[in-house]
PDB file of C-alpha atoms in Angstrom:
ATOM      1  CA  MET A   1      -0.138  11.368   6.450  1.00 75.00           C
ATOM      2  CA  ARG A   2      -3.108  13.311   7.741  1.00 77.00           C
ATOM      3  CA  ALA A   3      -4.596  13.762   4.271  1.00 85.00           C
ATOM      4  CA  ASN A   4      -6.130  10.280   4.204  1.00 89.00           C
ATOM      5  CA  GLU A   5      -7.191   9.955   7.853  1.00 88.00           C
ATOM      6  CA  HIS A   6     -10.932  10.172   7.033  1.00 89.00           C
ATOM      7  CA  LEU A   7     -10.836   8.457   3.632  1.00 92.00           C
ATOM      8  CA  ALA A   8     -11.918   4.977   2.591  1.00 92.00           C
ATOM      9  CA  ILE A   9     -11.579   3.829  -1.022  1.00 94.00           C
ATOM     10  CA  VAL A  10     -14.003   1.126  -2.123  1.00 92.00           C
ATOM     11  CA  ALA A  11     -13.157  -1.138  -5.080  1.00 94.00           C
ATOM     12  CA  PRO A  12     -14.458  -4.481  -6.378  1.00 94.00           C
ATOM     13  CA  GLN A  13     -12.366  -6.685  -4.075  1.00 94.00           C
ATOM     14  CA  VAL A  14     -11.105  -4.377  -1.346  1.00 94.00           C
ATOM     15  CA  VAL A  15     -11.695  -1.367   0.832  1.00 93.00           C
ATOM     16  CA  LEU A  16      -8.642   0.747   1.625  1.00 95.00           C
ATOM     17  CA  VAL A  17      -8.842   2.421   5.034  1.00 94.00           C
ATOM     18  CA  PRO A  18      -6.400   4.480   7.127  1.00 93.00           C
ATOM     19  CA  TYR A  19      -4.084   2.579   9.454  1.00 93.00           C
ATOM     20  CA  GLU A  20      -5.821   2.908  12.826  1.00 92.00           C
ATOM     21  CA  ARG A  21      -4.720   1.950  16.317  1.00 92.00           C
ATOM     22  CA  ALA A  22      -7.289  -0.853  16.270  1.00 92.00           C
ATOM     23  CA  HIS A  23      -5.423  -2.503  13.385  1.00 94.00           C
ATOM     24  CA  VAL A  24      -2.060  -2.654  15.164  1.00 95.00           C
ATOM     25  CA  PRO A  25      -2.395  -5.981  17.074  1.00 95.00           C
ATOM     26  CA  LYS A  26      -3.171  -7.958  13.914  1.00 95.00           C
ATOM     27  CA  TYR A  27      -0.485  -6.146  11.939  1.00 93.00           C
ATOM     28  CA  HIS A  28       1.948  -6.970  14.735  1.00 94.00           C
ATOM     29  CA  GLU A  29       1.039 -10.652  14.486  1.00 95.00           C
ATOM     30  CA  TRP A  30       1.630 -10.592  10.717  1.00 94.00           C
ATOM     31  CA  MET A  31       5.075  -9.131  11.137  1.00 92.00           C
ATOM     32  CA  LYS A  32       6.199 -11.978  13.399  1.00 93.00           C
ATOM     33  CA  SER A  33       6.339 -14.100  10.243  1.00 91.00           C
ATOM     34  CA  PRO A  34       9.934 -14.673   9.078  1.00 91.00           C
ATOM     35  CA  PHE A  35       8.652 -14.913   5.501  1.00 90.00           C
ATOM     36  CA  LEU A  36       6.930 -11.516   5.630  1.00 90.00           C
ATOM     37  CA  GLN A  37       9.954 -10.002   7.358  1.00 89.00           C
ATOM     38  CA  GLU A  38      12.142 -11.284   4.527  1.00 88.00           C
ATOM     39  CA  MET A  39       9.809 -10.147   1.737  1.00 86.00           C
ATOM     40  CA  THR A  40       9.334  -6.669   3.219  1.00 86.00           C
ATOM     41  CA  GLY A  41      12.879  -6.177   4.525  1.00 83.00           C
ATOM     42  CA  SER A  42      11.455  -5.547   7.993  1.00 86.00           C
ATOM     43  CA  GLU A  43      12.781  -6.123  11.493  1.00 87.00           C
ATOM     44  CA  PRO A  44      10.457  -7.467  14.200  1.00 86.00           C
ATOM     45  CA  LEU A  45       9.108  -4.755  16.508  1.00 90.00           C
ATOM     46  CA  SER A  46       7.620  -4.894  19.964  1.00 94.00           C
ATOM     47  CA  ILE A  47       3.925  -4.111  20.246  1.00 95.00           C
ATOM     48  CA  ASP A  48       4.776  -0.706  21.747  1.00 95.00           C
ATOM     49  CA  GLU A  49       7.101   0.041  18.830  1.00 94.00           C
ATOM     50  CA  GLU A  50       4.334  -1.008  16.433  1.00 93.00           C
ATOM     51  CA  TYR A  51       1.911   1.448  18.044  1.00 94.00           C
ATOM     52  CA  ALA A  52       4.538   4.185  17.731  1.00 93.00           C
ATOM     53  CA  MET A  53       5.032   3.281  14.068  1.00 91.00           C
ATOM     54  CA  GLN A  54       1.291   3.536  13.456  1.00 93.00           C
ATOM     55  CA  GLN A  55       1.312   7.039  14.896  1.00 92.00           C
ATOM     56  CA  SER A  56       4.258   7.931  12.680  1.00 90.00           C
ATOM     57  CA  TRP A  57       2.373   6.751   9.589  1.00 86.00           C
ATOM     58  CA  ARG A  58      -0.590   8.853  10.671  1.00 85.00           C
ATOM     59  CA  SER A  59       1.244  12.094  11.399  1.00 86.00           C
ATOM     60  CA  ASP A  60       4.299  12.221   9.116  1.00 88.00           C
ATOM     61  CA  ALA A  61       3.757  14.294   5.976  1.00 89.00           C
ATOM     62  CA  ASP A  62       6.175  12.260   3.863  1.00 92.00           C
ATOM     63  CA  LYS A  63       4.482   8.854   4.044  1.00 92.00           C
ATOM     64  CA  CYS A  64       1.037   7.396   3.526  1.00 95.00           C
ATOM     65  CA  THR A  65      -0.465   4.015   4.294  1.00 95.00           C
ATOM     66  CA  PHE A  66      -3.779   2.231   3.919  1.00 96.00           C
ATOM     67  CA  ILE A  67      -4.863  -1.064   5.451  1.00 96.00           C
ATOM     68  CA  ILE A  68      -6.386  -3.462   2.928  1.00 96.00           C
ATOM     69  CA  LEU A  69      -9.735  -4.921   3.949  1.00 95.00           C
ATOM     70  CA  ALA A  70     -11.242  -7.759   1.942  1.00 92.00           C
ATOM     71  CA  LYS A  71     -14.584  -6.488   0.740  1.00 83.00           C
ATOM     72  CA  ASN A  72     -17.841  -8.260   1.343  1.00 68.00           C
ATOM     73  CA  PRO A  73     -19.058  -8.857  -2.237  1.00 57.00           C
ATOM     74  CA  ALA A  74     -22.599  -7.900  -1.199  1.00 54.00           C
ATOM     75  CA  ALA A  75     -21.550  -4.515   0.211  1.00 54.00           C
ATOM     76  CA  SER A  76     -21.495  -1.463  -2.043  1.00 49.00           C
ATOM     77  CA  SER A  77     -19.839   0.761   0.587  1.00 49.00           C
ATOM     78  CA  PRO A  78     -18.191   0.213   3.951  1.00 47.00           C
ATOM     79  CA  GLN A  79     -20.156   0.671   7.118  1.00 49.00           C
ATOM     80  CA  PRO A  80     -18.461   2.472  10.046  1.00 42.00           C
ATOM     81  CA  CYS A  81     -17.791  -0.788  11.876  1.00 43.00           C
ATOM     82  CA  ASP A  82     -15.961  -2.130   8.812  1.00 63.00           C
ATOM     83  CA  ILE A  83     -13.485   0.757   8.840  1.00 73.00           C
ATOM     84  CA  TYR A  84     -11.956  -0.539  12.082  1.00 73.00           C
ATOM     85  CA  SER A  85     -12.363  -4.219  11.296  1.00 76.00           C
ATOM     86  CA  THR A  86      -9.520  -6.618  11.935  1.00 88.00           C
ATOM     87  CA  ASP A  87     -11.396  -9.724  10.778  1.00 90.00           C
ATOM     88  CA  SER A  88     -11.269  -8.568   7.151  1.00 92.00           C
ATOM     89  CA  MET A  89      -7.685  -7.241   7.212  1.00 95.00           C
ATOM     90  CA  VAL A  90      -5.586  -8.887   4.504  1.00 96.00           C
ATOM     91  CA  GLY A  91      -2.602  -6.551   4.060  1.00 96.00           C
ATOM     92  CA  ASP A  92      -1.395  -3.006   3.603  1.00 96.00           C
ATOM     93  CA  VAL A  93      -0.103  -0.600   0.966  1.00 97.00           C
ATOM     94  CA  ASN A  94       2.044   2.457   1.468  1.00 96.00           C
ATOM     95  CA  PHE A  95       4.390   4.947  -0.092  1.00 97.00           C
ATOM     96  CA  TYR A  96       7.246   7.115   1.127  1.00 93.00           C
ATOM     97  CA  LEU A  97       8.376  10.471  -0.223  1.00 95.00           C
ATOM     98  CA  ASN A  98      12.034   9.948   0.637  1.00 90.00           C
ATOM     99  CA  CYS A  99      14.019  10.973  -2.448  1.00 91.00           C
ATOM    100  CA  HIS A 100      16.065  14.142  -1.889  1.00 92.00           C
ATOM    101  CA  ASP A 101      16.802  14.515  -5.603  1.00 94.00           C
ATOM    102  CA  ASN A 102      13.149  14.226  -6.591  1.00 95.00           C
ATOM    103  CA  PRO A 103      10.624  15.202  -3.899  1.00 94.00           C
ATOM    104  CA  HIS A 104       7.820  13.969  -6.171  1.00 97.00           C
ATOM    105  CA  GLU A 105       9.135  10.385  -6.313  1.00 97.00           C
ATOM    106  CA  ALA A 106       7.267   7.858  -4.162  1.00 97.00           C
ATOM    107  CA  GLU A 107       8.605   4.496  -3.032  1.00 97.00           C
ATOM    108  CA  LEU A 108       5.742   1.996  -3.125  1.00 97.00           C
ATOM    109  CA  GLU A 109       5.198  -1.107  -1.008  1.00 96.00           C
ATOM    110  CA  VAL A 110       2.289  -3.543  -0.993  1.00 96.00           C
ATOM    111  CA  MET A 111       1.767  -6.615   1.176  1.00 95.00           C
ATOM    112  CA  VAL A 112      -0.971  -9.228   0.997  1.00 96.00           C
ATOM    113  CA  ALA A 113      -0.314 -10.921   4.337  1.00 95.00           C
ATOM    114  CA  GLU A 114      -3.226 -13.364   4.402  1.00 95.00           C
ATOM    115  CA  GLN A 115      -2.197 -16.196   2.102  1.00 92.00           C
ATOM    116  CA  PRO A 116      -5.743 -17.303   1.127  1.00 93.00           C
ATOM    117  CA  TYR A 117      -6.053 -13.908  -0.593  1.00 94.00           C
ATOM    118  CA  ALA A 118      -2.799 -14.147  -2.553  1.00 91.00           C
ATOM    119  CA  GLY A 119      -3.044 -14.712  -6.296  1.00 91.00           C
ATOM    120  CA  ARG A 120      -6.525 -13.171  -6.619  1.00 94.00           C
ATOM    121  CA  GLY A 121      -5.464  -9.916  -8.239  1.00 95.00           C
ATOM    122  CA  ILE A 122      -5.816  -7.967  -4.985  1.00 97.00           C
ATOM    123  CA  ALA A 123      -2.308  -6.511  -5.147  1.00 97.00           C
ATOM    124  CA  THR A 124      -2.904  -5.267  -8.698  1.00 97.00           C
ATOM    125  CA  GLU A 125      -6.207  -3.640  -7.720  1.00 98.00           C
ATOM    126  CA  VAL A 126      -4.699  -2.044  -4.622  1.00 98.00           C
ATOM    127  CA  LEU A 127      -1.721  -0.662  -6.528  1.00 98.00           C
ATOM    128  CA  ARG A 128      -3.998   0.985  -9.083  1.00 98.00           C
ATOM    129  CA  LEU A 129      -5.881   2.686  -6.260  1.00 98.00           C
ATOM    130  CA  MET A 130      -2.746   3.738  -4.412  1.00 98.00           C
ATOM    131  CA  MET A 131      -0.897   5.052  -7.450  1.00 98.00           C
ATOM    132  CA  HIS A 132      -3.971   7.017  -8.486  1.00 98.00           C
ATOM    133  CA  TYR A 133      -4.165   8.513  -4.991  1.00 97.00           C
ATOM    134  CA  ALA A 134      -0.459   9.357  -4.980  1.00 97.00           C
ATOM    135  CA  VAL A 135      -0.567  10.997  -8.414  1.00 98.00           C
ATOM    136  CA  ASN A 136      -3.825  12.920  -8.073  1.00 96.00           C
ATOM    137  CA  ASP A 137      -3.873  13.814  -4.368  1.00 96.00           C
ATOM    138  CA  VAL A 138      -0.186  14.127  -3.529  1.00 96.00           C
ATOM    139  CA  GLY A 139       1.369  15.146  -6.860  1.00 96.00           C
ATOM    140  CA  VAL A 140       3.666  12.154  -7.328  1.00 97.00           C
ATOM    141  CA  THR A 141       5.397  12.079 -10.735  1.00 98.00           C
ATOM    142  CA  ASP A 142       7.607   8.987 -10.373  1.00 98.00           C
ATOM    143  CA  PHE A 143       7.407   5.634  -8.616  1.00 98.00           C
ATOM    144  CA  VAL A 144      10.111   3.297  -7.380  1.00 98.00           C
ATOM    145  CA  VAL A 145       9.840  -0.155  -5.838  1.00 98.00           C
ATOM    146  CA  ARG A 146      12.500  -2.331  -4.226  1.00 96.00           C
ATOM    147  CA  ILE A 147      11.612  -6.014  -4.252  1.00 96.00           C
ATOM    148  CA  LYS A 148      13.427  -9.129  -3.089  1.00 94.00           C
ATOM    149  CA  GLU A 149      14.851 -10.840  -6.171  1.00 94.00           C
ATOM    150  CA  THR A 150      13.122 -14.090  -5.190  1.00 92.00           C
ATOM    151  CA  ASN A 151       9.690 -12.425  -5.165  1.00 93.00           C
ATOM    152  CA  ASP A 152       8.831 -13.219  -8.773  1.00 94.00           C
ATOM    153  CA  PRO A 153       5.052 -12.615  -8.461  1.00 93.00           C
ATOM    154  CA  SER A 154       5.585  -9.055  -7.221  1.00 95.00           C
ATOM    155  CA  ILE A 155       8.208  -8.293  -9.879  1.00 96.00           C
ATOM    156  CA  HIS A 156       5.811  -9.626 -12.518  1.00 96.00           C
ATOM    157  CA  ILE A 157       2.984  -7.340 -11.365  1.00 96.00           C
ATOM    158  CA  PHE A 158       5.078  -4.196 -11.552  1.00 98.00           C
ATOM    159  CA  GLU A 159       6.781  -5.049 -14.848  1.00 97.00           C
ATOM    160  CA  LYS A 160       3.897  -6.614 -16.765  1.00 96.00           C
ATOM    161  CA  LYS A 161       0.872  -4.842 -15.314  1.00 96.00           C
ATOM    162  CA  PHE A 162       2.302  -1.362 -14.830  1.00 98.00           C
ATOM    163  CA  GLY A 163       5.335  -1.056 -17.077  1.00 97.00           C
ATOM    164  CA  PHE A 164       7.979  -0.601 -14.403  1.00 98.00           C
ATOM    165  CA  VAL A 165      11.567  -1.052 -15.625  1.00 98.00           C
ATOM    166  CA  GLU A 166      14.472  -2.536 -13.717  1.00 97.00           C
ATOM    167  CA  THR A 167      17.126   0.101 -12.976  1.00 97.00           C
ATOM    168  CA  GLU A 168      19.260  -1.519 -10.270  1.00 96.00           C
ATOM    169  CA  ARG A 169      20.032  -4.907  -8.751  1.00 96.00           C
ATOM    170  CA  SER A 170      21.715  -5.252  -5.362  1.00 95.00           C
ATOM    171  CA  ALA A 171      23.711  -8.390  -4.639  1.00 94.00           C
ATOM    172  CA  VAL A 172      24.155  -7.270  -1.030  1.00 94.00           C
ATOM    173  CA  PHE A 173      20.451  -6.793  -0.265  1.00 91.00           C
ATOM    174  CA  LYS A 174      19.324  -9.350  -2.875  1.00 93.00           C
ATOM    175  CA  GLU A 175      16.736  -6.958  -4.233  1.00 95.00           C
ATOM    176  CA  VAL A 176      15.678  -5.472  -7.541  1.00 97.00           C
ATOM    177  CA  THR A 177      14.849  -1.781  -8.033  1.00 98.00           C
ATOM    178  CA  LEU A 178      12.142  -0.935 -10.582  1.00 98.00           C
ATOM    179  CA  ARG A 179      10.984   2.530 -11.627  1.00 98.00           C
ATOM    180  CA  ARG A 180       8.076   4.075 -13.520  1.00 98.00           C
ATOM    181  CA  HIS A 181       7.582   7.673 -14.623  1.00 98.00           C
ATOM    182  CA  VAL A 182       3.995   8.909 -14.555  1.00 98.00           C
ATOM    183  CA  SER A 183       3.394   9.808 -18.174  1.00 98.00           C
ATOM    184  CA  ASN A 184       0.163  11.429 -19.310  1.00 98.00           C
ATOM    185  CA  ALA A 185      -0.910   8.115 -20.811  1.00 97.00           C
ATOM    186  CA  PHE A 186      -0.243   6.254 -17.543  1.00 98.00           C
ATOM    187  CA  LYS A 187      -2.123   8.860 -15.513  1.00 97.00           C
ATOM    188  CA  THR A 188      -5.075   8.653 -17.909  1.00 98.00           C
ATOM    189  CA  GLU A 189      -5.059   4.860 -17.635  1.00 97.00           C
ATOM    190  CA  LEU A 190      -5.098   4.977 -13.827  1.00 97.00           C
ATOM    191  CA  CYS A 191      -7.843   7.610 -13.750  1.00 97.00           C
ATOM    192  CA  ALA A 192     -10.028   5.679 -16.176  1.00 97.00           C
ATOM    193  CA  TRP A 193      -9.816   2.464 -14.151  1.00 97.00           C
ATOM    194  CA  VAL A 194     -10.347   4.137 -10.772  1.00 97.00           C
ATOM    195  CA  GLU A 195     -13.272   6.263 -11.949  1.00 97.00           C
ATOM    196  CA  HIS A 196     -14.989   3.193 -13.370  1.00 97.00           C
ATOM    197  CA  HIS A 197     -14.237   0.683 -10.612  1.00 96.00           C
ATOM    198  CA  SER A 198     -14.010   2.565  -7.309  1.00 96.00           C
ATOM    199  CA  LYS A 199     -15.463   5.293  -5.170  1.00 94.00           C
ATOM    200  CA  ARG A 200     -14.370   7.294  -2.160  1.00 94.00           C
ATOM    201  CA  VAL A 201     -16.157   7.441   1.170  1.00 90.00           C
ATOM    202  CA  GLN A 202     -15.430  10.148   3.729  1.00 87.00           C
ATOM    203  CA  PHE A 203     -16.079   9.154   7.338  1.00 79.00           C
ATOM    204  CA  ASN A 204     -15.713  10.615  10.799  1.00 73.00           C
ATOM    205  CA  GLN A 205     -13.943   8.764  13.558  1.00 65.00           C
ATOM    206  CA  PRO A 206     -16.179   7.683  16.465  1.00 56.00           C
TER     207      PRO A 206
END
């Protein structure tokens, strides 16, 4: 999605930045992990296929992704070199607009790939930022997530933190489908948190 190609979102623990070509080699290494393949329902790609996928995420109007950078606690805003950092990459977050019946429904995915950063509340923070972006910048009215039924931490975040409700369970794919409508109250809650805890930084590519 071109809309976020010059946008960084700074929050207490993370900086969300567009998925750049410089990020691809590390992302490719992550996705060699059988565990991450299982949790994300992904197939391993060649490095050339990964570069092509990055370009697809950048140009396609129906999907949006950010790379998650772990924020230096002493930094109040990212410097240009940080935008393209791979050392601080810890995961990614994305959404697809792929529902023919509801063009305003977004399918969310979040991955914290670096295990030392798991369990720190990063996924919760990132999802607040991403859902706020989807609702306010893209006009999303409904969210859906599909999660492996063994991924209890992720299911807990969506159900307990954000009020998603289970609507389907697939024995074939061994996954749970959860949904959440964006009510006025939910939108207000997201806006209040984001306005208090984050800021946006526009940057130009070198």
